[in-house]
Coordinates of C-alpha atoms and ligand atoms in Angstrom, one line a residue:
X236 CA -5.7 39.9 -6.3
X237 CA -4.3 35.9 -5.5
X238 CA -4.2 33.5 -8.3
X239 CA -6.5 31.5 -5.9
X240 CA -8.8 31.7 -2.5
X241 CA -9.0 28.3 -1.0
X242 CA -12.3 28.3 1.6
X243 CA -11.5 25.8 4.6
X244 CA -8.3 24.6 5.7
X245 CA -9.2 21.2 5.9
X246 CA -7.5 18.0 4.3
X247 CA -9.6 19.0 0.9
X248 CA -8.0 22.4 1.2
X249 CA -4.9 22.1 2.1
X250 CA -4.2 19.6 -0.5
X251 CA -5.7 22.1 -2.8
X252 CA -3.5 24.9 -1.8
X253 CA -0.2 22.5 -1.4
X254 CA -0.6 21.2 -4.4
X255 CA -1.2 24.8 -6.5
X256 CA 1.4 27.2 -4.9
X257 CA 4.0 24.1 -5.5
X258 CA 2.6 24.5 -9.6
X259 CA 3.5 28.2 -8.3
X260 CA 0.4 29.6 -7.5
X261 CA -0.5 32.6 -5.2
X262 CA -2.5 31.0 -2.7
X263 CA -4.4 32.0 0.3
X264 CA -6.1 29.5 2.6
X265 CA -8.6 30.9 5.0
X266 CA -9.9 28.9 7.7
X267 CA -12.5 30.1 10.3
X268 CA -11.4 27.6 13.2
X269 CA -7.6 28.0 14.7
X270 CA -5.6 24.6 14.6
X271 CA -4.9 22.5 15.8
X272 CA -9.0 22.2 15.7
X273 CA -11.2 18.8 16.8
X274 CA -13.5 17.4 13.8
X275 CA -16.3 14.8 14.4
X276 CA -14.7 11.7 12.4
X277 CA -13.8 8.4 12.8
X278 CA -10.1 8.8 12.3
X279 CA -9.2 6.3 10.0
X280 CA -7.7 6.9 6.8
X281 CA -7.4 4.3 4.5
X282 CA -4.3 2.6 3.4
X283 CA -3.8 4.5 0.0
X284 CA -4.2 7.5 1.6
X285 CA -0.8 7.2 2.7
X286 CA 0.5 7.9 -1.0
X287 CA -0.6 11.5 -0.5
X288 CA 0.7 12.0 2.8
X289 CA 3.9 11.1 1.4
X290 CA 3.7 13.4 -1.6
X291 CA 2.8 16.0 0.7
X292 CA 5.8 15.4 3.0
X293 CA 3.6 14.9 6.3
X294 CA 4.2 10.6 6.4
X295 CA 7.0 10.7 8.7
X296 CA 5.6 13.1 11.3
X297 CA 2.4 11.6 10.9
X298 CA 3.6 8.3 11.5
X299 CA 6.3 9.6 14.1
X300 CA 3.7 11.0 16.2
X301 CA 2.4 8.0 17.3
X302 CA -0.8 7.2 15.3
X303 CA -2.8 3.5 15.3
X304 CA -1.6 1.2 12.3
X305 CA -4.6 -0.7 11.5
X306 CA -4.1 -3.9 9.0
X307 CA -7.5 -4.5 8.7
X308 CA -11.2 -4.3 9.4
X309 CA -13.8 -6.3 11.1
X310 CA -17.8 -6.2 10.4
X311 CA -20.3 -7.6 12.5
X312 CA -23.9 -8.3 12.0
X313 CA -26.8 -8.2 14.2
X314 CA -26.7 -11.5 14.9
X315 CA -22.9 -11.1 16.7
X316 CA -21.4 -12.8 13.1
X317 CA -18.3 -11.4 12.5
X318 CA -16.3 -10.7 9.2
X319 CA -12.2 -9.5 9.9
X320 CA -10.2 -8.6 6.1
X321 CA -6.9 -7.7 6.4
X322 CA -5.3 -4.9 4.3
X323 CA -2.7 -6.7 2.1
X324 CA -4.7 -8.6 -0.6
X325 CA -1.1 -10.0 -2.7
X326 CA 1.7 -9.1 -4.8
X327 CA -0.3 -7.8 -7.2
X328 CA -2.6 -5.1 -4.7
X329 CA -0.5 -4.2 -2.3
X330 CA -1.2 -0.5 -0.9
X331 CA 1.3 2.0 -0.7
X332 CA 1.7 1.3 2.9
X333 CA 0.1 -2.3 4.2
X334 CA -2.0 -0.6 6.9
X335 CA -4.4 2.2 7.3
X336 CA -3.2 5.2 10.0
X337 CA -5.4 6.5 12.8
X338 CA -5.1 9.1 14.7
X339 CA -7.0 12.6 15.8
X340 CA -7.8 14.8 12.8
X341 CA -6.6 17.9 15.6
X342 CA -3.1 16.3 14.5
X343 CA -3.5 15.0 11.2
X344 CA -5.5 18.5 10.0
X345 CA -2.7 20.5 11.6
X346 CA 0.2 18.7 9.3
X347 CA -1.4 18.7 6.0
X348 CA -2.1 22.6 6.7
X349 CA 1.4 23.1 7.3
X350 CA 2.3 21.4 4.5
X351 CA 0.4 23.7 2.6
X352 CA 1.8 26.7 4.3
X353 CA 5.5 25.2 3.6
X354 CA 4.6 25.0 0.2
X355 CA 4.5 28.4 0.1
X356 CA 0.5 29.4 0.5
X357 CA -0.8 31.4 3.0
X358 CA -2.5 30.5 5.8
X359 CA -5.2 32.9 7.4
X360 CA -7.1 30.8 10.2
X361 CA -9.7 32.3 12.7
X362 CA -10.9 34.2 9.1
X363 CA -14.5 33.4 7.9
X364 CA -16.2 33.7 4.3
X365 CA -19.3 35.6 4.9
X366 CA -20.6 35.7 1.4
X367 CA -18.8 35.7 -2.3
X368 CA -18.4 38.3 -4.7
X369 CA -19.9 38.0 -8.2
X370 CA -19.2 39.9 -10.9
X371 CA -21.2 40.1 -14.0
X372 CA -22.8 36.2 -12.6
X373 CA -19.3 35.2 -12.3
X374 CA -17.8 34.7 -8.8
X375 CA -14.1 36.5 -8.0
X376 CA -13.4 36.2 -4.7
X377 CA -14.9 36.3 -1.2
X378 CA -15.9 38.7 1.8
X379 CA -13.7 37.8 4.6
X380 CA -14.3 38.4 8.1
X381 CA -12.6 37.8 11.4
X382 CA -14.0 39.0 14.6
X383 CA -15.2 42.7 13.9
X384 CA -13.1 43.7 10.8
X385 CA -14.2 42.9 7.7
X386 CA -12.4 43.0 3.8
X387 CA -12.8 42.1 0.4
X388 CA -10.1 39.6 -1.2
X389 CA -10.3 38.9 -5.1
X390 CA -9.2 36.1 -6.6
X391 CA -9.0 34.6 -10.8
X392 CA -10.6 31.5 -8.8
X393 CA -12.0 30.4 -6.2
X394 CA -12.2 26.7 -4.5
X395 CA -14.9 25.5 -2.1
X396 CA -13.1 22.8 0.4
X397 CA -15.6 24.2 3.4
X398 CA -16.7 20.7 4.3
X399 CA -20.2 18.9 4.3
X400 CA -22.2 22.1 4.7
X401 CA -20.5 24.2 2.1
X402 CA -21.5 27.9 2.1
X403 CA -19.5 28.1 -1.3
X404 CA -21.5 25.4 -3.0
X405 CA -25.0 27.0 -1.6
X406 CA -23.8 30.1 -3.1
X407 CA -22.7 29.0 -6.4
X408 CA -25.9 26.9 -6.4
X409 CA -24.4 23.9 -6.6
X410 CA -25.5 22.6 -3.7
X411 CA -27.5 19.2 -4.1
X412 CA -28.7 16.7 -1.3
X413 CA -29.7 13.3 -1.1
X414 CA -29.4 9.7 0.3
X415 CA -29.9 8.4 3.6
X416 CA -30.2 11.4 6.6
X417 CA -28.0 10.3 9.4
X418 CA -26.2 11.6 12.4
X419 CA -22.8 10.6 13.4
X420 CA -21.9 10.8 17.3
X421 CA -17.7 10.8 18.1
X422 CA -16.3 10.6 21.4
X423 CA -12.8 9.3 22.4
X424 CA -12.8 6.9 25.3
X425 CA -10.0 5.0 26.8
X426 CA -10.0 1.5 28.5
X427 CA -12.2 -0.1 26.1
X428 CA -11.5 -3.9 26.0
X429 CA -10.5 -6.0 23.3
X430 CA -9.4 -4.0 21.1
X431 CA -7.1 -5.5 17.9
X432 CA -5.4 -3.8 15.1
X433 CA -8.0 -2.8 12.8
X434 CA -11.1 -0.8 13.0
X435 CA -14.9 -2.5 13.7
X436 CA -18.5 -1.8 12.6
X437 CA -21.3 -2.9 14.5
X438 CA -24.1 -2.9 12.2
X439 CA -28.0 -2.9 13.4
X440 CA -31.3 -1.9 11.8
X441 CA -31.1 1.6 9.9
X442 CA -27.9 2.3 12.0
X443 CA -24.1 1.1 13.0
X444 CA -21.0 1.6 15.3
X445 CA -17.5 1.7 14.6
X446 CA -14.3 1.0 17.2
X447 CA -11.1 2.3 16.3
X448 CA -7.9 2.6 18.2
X449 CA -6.1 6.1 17.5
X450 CA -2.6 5.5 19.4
X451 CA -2.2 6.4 23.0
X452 CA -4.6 3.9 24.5
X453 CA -7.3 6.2 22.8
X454 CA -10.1 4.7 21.0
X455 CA -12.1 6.7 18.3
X456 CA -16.0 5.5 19.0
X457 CA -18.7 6.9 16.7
X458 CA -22.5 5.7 15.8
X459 CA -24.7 6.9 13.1
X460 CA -28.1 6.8 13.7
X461 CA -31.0 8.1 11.6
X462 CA -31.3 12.1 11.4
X463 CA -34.8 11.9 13.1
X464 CA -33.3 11.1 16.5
X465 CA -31.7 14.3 16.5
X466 CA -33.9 15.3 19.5
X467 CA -32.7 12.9 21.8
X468 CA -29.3 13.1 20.8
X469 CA -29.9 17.1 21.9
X470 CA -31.1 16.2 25.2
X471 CA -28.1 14.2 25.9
X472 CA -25.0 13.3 23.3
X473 CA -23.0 11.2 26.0
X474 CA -25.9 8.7 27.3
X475 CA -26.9 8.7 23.5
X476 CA -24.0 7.5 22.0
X477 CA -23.4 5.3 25.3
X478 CA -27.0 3.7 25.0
X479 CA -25.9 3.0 21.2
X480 CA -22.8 0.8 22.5
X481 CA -24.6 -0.7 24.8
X482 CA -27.2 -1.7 22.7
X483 CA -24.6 -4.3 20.7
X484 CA -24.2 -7.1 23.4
X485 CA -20.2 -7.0 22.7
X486 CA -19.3 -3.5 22.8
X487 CA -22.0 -3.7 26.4
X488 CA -19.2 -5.4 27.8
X489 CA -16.5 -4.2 26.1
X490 CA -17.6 -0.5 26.9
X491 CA -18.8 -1.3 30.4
X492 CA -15.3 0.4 32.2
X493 CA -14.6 2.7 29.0
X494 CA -13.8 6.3 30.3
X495 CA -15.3 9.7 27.8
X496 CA -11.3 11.5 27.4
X497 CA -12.8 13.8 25.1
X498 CA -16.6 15.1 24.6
X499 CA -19.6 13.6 21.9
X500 CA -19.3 15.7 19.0
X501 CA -22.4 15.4 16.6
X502 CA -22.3 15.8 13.0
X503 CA -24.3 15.8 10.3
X504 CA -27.0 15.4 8.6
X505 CA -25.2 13.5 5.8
X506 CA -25.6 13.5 2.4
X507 CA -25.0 16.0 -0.1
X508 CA -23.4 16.1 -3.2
X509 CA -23.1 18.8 -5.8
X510 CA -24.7 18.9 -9.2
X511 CA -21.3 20.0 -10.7
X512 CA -17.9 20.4 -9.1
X513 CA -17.1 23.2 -11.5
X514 CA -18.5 26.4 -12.6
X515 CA -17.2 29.5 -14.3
X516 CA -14.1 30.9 -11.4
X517 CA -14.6 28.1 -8.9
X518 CA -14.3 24.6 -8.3
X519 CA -15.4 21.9 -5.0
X520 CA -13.4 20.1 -3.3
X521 CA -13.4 17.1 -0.7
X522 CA -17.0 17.1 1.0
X523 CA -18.2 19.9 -0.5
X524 CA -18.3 18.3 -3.7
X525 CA -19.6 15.0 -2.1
X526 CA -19.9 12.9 1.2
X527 CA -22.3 9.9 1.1
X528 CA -22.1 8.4 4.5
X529 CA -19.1 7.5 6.9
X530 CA -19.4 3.8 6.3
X531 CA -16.8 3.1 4.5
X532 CA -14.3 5.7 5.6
X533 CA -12.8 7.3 2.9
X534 CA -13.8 10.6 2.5
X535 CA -10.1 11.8 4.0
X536 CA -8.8 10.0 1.2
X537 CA -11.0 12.1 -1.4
X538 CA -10.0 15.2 0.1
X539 CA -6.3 14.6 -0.7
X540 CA -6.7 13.0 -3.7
X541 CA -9.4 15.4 -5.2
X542 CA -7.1 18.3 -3.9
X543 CA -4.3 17.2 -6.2
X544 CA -6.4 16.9 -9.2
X545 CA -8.0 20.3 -8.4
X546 CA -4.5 21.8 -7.8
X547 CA -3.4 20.3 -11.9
X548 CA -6.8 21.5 -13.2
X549 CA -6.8 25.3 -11.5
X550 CA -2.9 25.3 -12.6
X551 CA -3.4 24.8 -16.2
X552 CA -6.5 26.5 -16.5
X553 CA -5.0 29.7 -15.1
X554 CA -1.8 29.2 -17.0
X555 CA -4.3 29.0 -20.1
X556 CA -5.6 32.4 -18.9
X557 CA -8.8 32.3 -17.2
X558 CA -10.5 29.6 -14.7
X559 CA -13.8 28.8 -17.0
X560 CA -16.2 26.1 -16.6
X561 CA -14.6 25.0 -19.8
X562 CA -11.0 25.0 -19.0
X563 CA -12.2 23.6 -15.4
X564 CA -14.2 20.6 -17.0
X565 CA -10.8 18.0 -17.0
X566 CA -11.1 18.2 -13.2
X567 CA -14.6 16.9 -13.3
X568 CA -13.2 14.1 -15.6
X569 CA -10.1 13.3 -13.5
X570 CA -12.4 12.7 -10.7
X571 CA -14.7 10.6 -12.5
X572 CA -11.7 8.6 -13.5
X573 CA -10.6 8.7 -9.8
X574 CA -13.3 7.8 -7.7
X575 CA -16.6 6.6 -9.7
X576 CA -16.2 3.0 -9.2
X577 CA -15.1 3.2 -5.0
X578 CA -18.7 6.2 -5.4
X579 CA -20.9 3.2 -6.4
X580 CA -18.8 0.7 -3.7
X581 CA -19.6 3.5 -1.3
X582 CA -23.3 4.1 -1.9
X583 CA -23.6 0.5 -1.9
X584 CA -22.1 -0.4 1.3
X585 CA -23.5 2.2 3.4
X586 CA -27.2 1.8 2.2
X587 CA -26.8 -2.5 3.2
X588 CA -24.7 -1.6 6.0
X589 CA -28.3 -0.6 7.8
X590 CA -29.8 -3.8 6.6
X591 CA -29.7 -6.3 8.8
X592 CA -30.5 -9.4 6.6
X593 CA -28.2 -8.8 3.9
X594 CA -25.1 -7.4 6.4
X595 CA -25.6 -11.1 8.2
X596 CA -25.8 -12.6 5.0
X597 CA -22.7 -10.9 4.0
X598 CA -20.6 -11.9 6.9
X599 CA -22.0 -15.6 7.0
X600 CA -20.9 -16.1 3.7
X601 CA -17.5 -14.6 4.1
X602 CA -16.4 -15.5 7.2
X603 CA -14.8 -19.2 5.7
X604 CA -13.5 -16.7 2.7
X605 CA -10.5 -14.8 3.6
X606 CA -9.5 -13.7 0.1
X607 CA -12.6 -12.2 -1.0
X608 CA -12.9 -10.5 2.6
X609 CA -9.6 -9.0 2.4
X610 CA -10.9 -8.0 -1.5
X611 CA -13.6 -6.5 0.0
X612 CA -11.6 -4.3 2.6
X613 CA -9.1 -3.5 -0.6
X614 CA -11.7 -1.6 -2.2
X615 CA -12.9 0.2 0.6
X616 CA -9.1 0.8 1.3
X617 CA -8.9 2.3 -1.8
X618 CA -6.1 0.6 -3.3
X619 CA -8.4 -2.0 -4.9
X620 CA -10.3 -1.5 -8.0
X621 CA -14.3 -1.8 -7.1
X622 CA -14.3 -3.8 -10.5
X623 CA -12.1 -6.8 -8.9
X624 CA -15.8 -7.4 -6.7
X625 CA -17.4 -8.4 -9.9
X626 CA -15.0 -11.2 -11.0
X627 CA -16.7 -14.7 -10.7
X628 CA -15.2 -16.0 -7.4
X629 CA -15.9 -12.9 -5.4
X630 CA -19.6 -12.7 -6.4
X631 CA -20.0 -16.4 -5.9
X632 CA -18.8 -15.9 -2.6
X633 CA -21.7 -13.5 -1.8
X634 CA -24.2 -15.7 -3.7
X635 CA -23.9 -19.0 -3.4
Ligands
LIG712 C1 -18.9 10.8 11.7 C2 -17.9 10.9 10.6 C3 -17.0 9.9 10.5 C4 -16.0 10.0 9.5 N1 -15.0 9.0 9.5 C5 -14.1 9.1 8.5 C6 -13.0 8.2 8.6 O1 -12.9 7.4 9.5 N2 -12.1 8.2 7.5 C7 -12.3 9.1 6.5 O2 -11.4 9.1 5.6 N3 -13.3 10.0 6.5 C8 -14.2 10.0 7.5 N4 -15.2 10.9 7.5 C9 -15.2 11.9 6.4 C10 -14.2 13.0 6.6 O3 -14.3 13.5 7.9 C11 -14.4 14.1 5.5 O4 -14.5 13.5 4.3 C12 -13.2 15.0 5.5 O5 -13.0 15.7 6.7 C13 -13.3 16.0 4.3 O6 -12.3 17.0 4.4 P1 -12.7 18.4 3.9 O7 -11.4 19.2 3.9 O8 -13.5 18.4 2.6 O9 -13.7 19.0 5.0 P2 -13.4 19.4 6.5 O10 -12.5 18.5 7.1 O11 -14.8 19.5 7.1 O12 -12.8 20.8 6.4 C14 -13.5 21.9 6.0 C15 -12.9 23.2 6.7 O13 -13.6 24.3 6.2 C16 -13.7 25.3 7.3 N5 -14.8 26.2 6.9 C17 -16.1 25.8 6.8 N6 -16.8 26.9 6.4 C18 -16.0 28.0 6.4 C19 -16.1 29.3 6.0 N7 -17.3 29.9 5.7 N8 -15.0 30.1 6.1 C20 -13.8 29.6 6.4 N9 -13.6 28.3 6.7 C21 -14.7 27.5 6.7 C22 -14.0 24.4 8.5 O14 -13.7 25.0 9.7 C23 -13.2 23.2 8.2 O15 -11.9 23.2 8.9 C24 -16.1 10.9 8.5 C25 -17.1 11.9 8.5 C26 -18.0 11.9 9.6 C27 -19.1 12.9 9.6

């Protein structure tokens, strides 16, 4: 029996486990992919997200191993208008580090894991959770399986950090979609042209592209498109997503001598979020409590984050002598607290990203405002309160 089984390895449950066995927790981890793993995503994490690489001890490598330090981000509309906001809004909201990092989640995945493994948890990749184990309606642990052998493990809880299609949150029924269906496309392509230090988004009707650089001449391109063109996407991933660049009249040009240094993945369909993040022996973490849409680009951010508060919560709850819904409910609180203002920014910026008018209308009206752009890019930075968008002078910059 461990204190706690962690389901997925990623950023969400690594944190978790980190975070726990240094509260001095028995952790296991299992993982069903062996790192260092590929994961379709645009790369970026935002500038505050650098706080909890810190506290987890992976900065420094991070930083060391050569990853993209964006200060900024550029939209443009339809219509080729362009918005750029840079990271560092003033004294008063600076992030923990003035830029957000970039670099492939094979390497950024593989440190946070480890961190979690130095910590003192234990690691189990290439292990799958075929089903949970309930007792009496109450879950306490998981069936495990890798290649042919299969075992039981128990656990007093139980956390669900299995990403965006969470078997754990199907299971516990907490499973919940809704929002806009899209499909992300990711590829890495070198020699694309012009690119700067931040990351772009190319918005169109009911769909967008993003550029960002990832260090080594590597440039992290992604579209989201809506989930009914799944079909042709099947057909053909690479002309998809290159008919998607080519369909901005920058990136056609920008793209035209781009080279494909590491295959399309496709994810999705987005969203889902859960109807409660806690239930009597488990809790969800990162995606498989919630992911909106990719617009923004925060949901790496979440996963650290919400692994730290889940890690506090599970800690004292098991201290207090049993994982209950009850003695789980302050982690539902603390992430309330924690993300419910940048949830709204999100839902809200990814819903008019897709709408042409008001996206042009958005970058018309800032593009003479630098303040309120580099406001704008705080929030979704996450080192800016969403509530800073509602003083006077930002929404008369939107509205007049
Ligand atoms: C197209 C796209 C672009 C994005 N761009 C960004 C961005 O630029 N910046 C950003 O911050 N966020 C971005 N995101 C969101 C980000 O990728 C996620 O929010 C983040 O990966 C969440 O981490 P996680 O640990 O919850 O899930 P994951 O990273 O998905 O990790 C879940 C892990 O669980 C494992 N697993 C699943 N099922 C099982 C099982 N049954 N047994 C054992 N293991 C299992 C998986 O193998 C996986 O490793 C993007 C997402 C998409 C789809």
């Amino acid at each position: 029996m461990r204190d706690l089984l962690v389901v997925g390895g990623g950023p969400a449950g690594a944190s978790t486990a980190a975070w726990a066995a240094r509260a001095g927790l028995d952790v296991l981890v299992v993982e069903r992919e062996r790192f260092p793993r590929e994961k379709a995503c645009s790369e970026y994490l935002s500038p505050e997200a650098t706080r909890d690489l810190d506290a987890l001890g992976v900065l420094e490598e991070i930083e060391a191993s050569g990853a993209a330090k964006l200060t900024g981000m550029r939209i443009v509309a339809d219509d080729g208008s362009a918005v750029l906001g840079r990271f560092p809004v003033s004294e008063h909201r600076r992030p923990y580090r003035p830029y957000g990092l970039a670099l492939p989640r094979s390497r950024l995945d593989t440190a946070v894991l480890g961190a979690a493994a130095k910590a003192g948890a234990e690691v189990l990749e290439g292990v799958t959770v075929e089903r949970l184990l309930f007792e009496d309606g109450v879950v306490v642990g998981a069936m495990l399986r890798r290649g042919d052998r299969r075992w039981e493990q128990r656990s007093r809880a139980l956390v669900g950090a299995d990403g965006l299609h969470s078997l754990v949150a199907r299971r516990l029924g907490l499973s919940r979609r809704g929002g806009p269906r899209r499909l992300a496309l990711v590829a890495h392509l070198a020699d694309v042209e012009g690119m700067g230090d931040f990351g772009e988004m190319f918005v169109r009707s009911g769909r967008y592209a993003g550029l960002a650089p990832i260090g080594g001449g590597r440039v992290n391109a992604a579209a989201v498109v809506p989930a009914a063109e799944g079909r042709a996407i099947a057909r053909d991933p690479a002309a998809f997503l290159r008919a998607e660049l080519a369909a901005v009249p920058e990136l056609r040009r920008r793209v035209a001598g781009a080279r494909l240094v590491r295959a399309v993945m496709v994810a999705g369909p987005f969203a889902r979020t859960a109807r409660s993040t806690v239930t009597n022996g488990a809790l969800l973490v990162g995606d498989a409590a919630d992911f909106f849409d990719p617009f923004t680009g925060e949901g790496i951010f979440a996963a650290l984050r919400g692994g730290h508060l889940a890690a506090e919560a599970l800690a004292s709850a098991l201290a207090g002598g049993a994982a209950t819904r009850d003695a789980l409910r302050p982690y539902r609180r603390a992430r309330r607290q924690a993300f419910l203002g940048k949830w709204a920014f999100e839902r809200l910026a990814a819903l008019s990203a897709t709408r042409p008018r008001l996206m042009r209308r958005f970058t018309h009206h800032l593009a003479g405002r630098s303040a309120v752009a580099d406001l704008w890019v705080g929030v979704a930075g996450d080192y800016v309160s969403p509530c800073a968008l509602l003083a006077p002078r930002s929404l008369a910059a939107l509205i007049l």
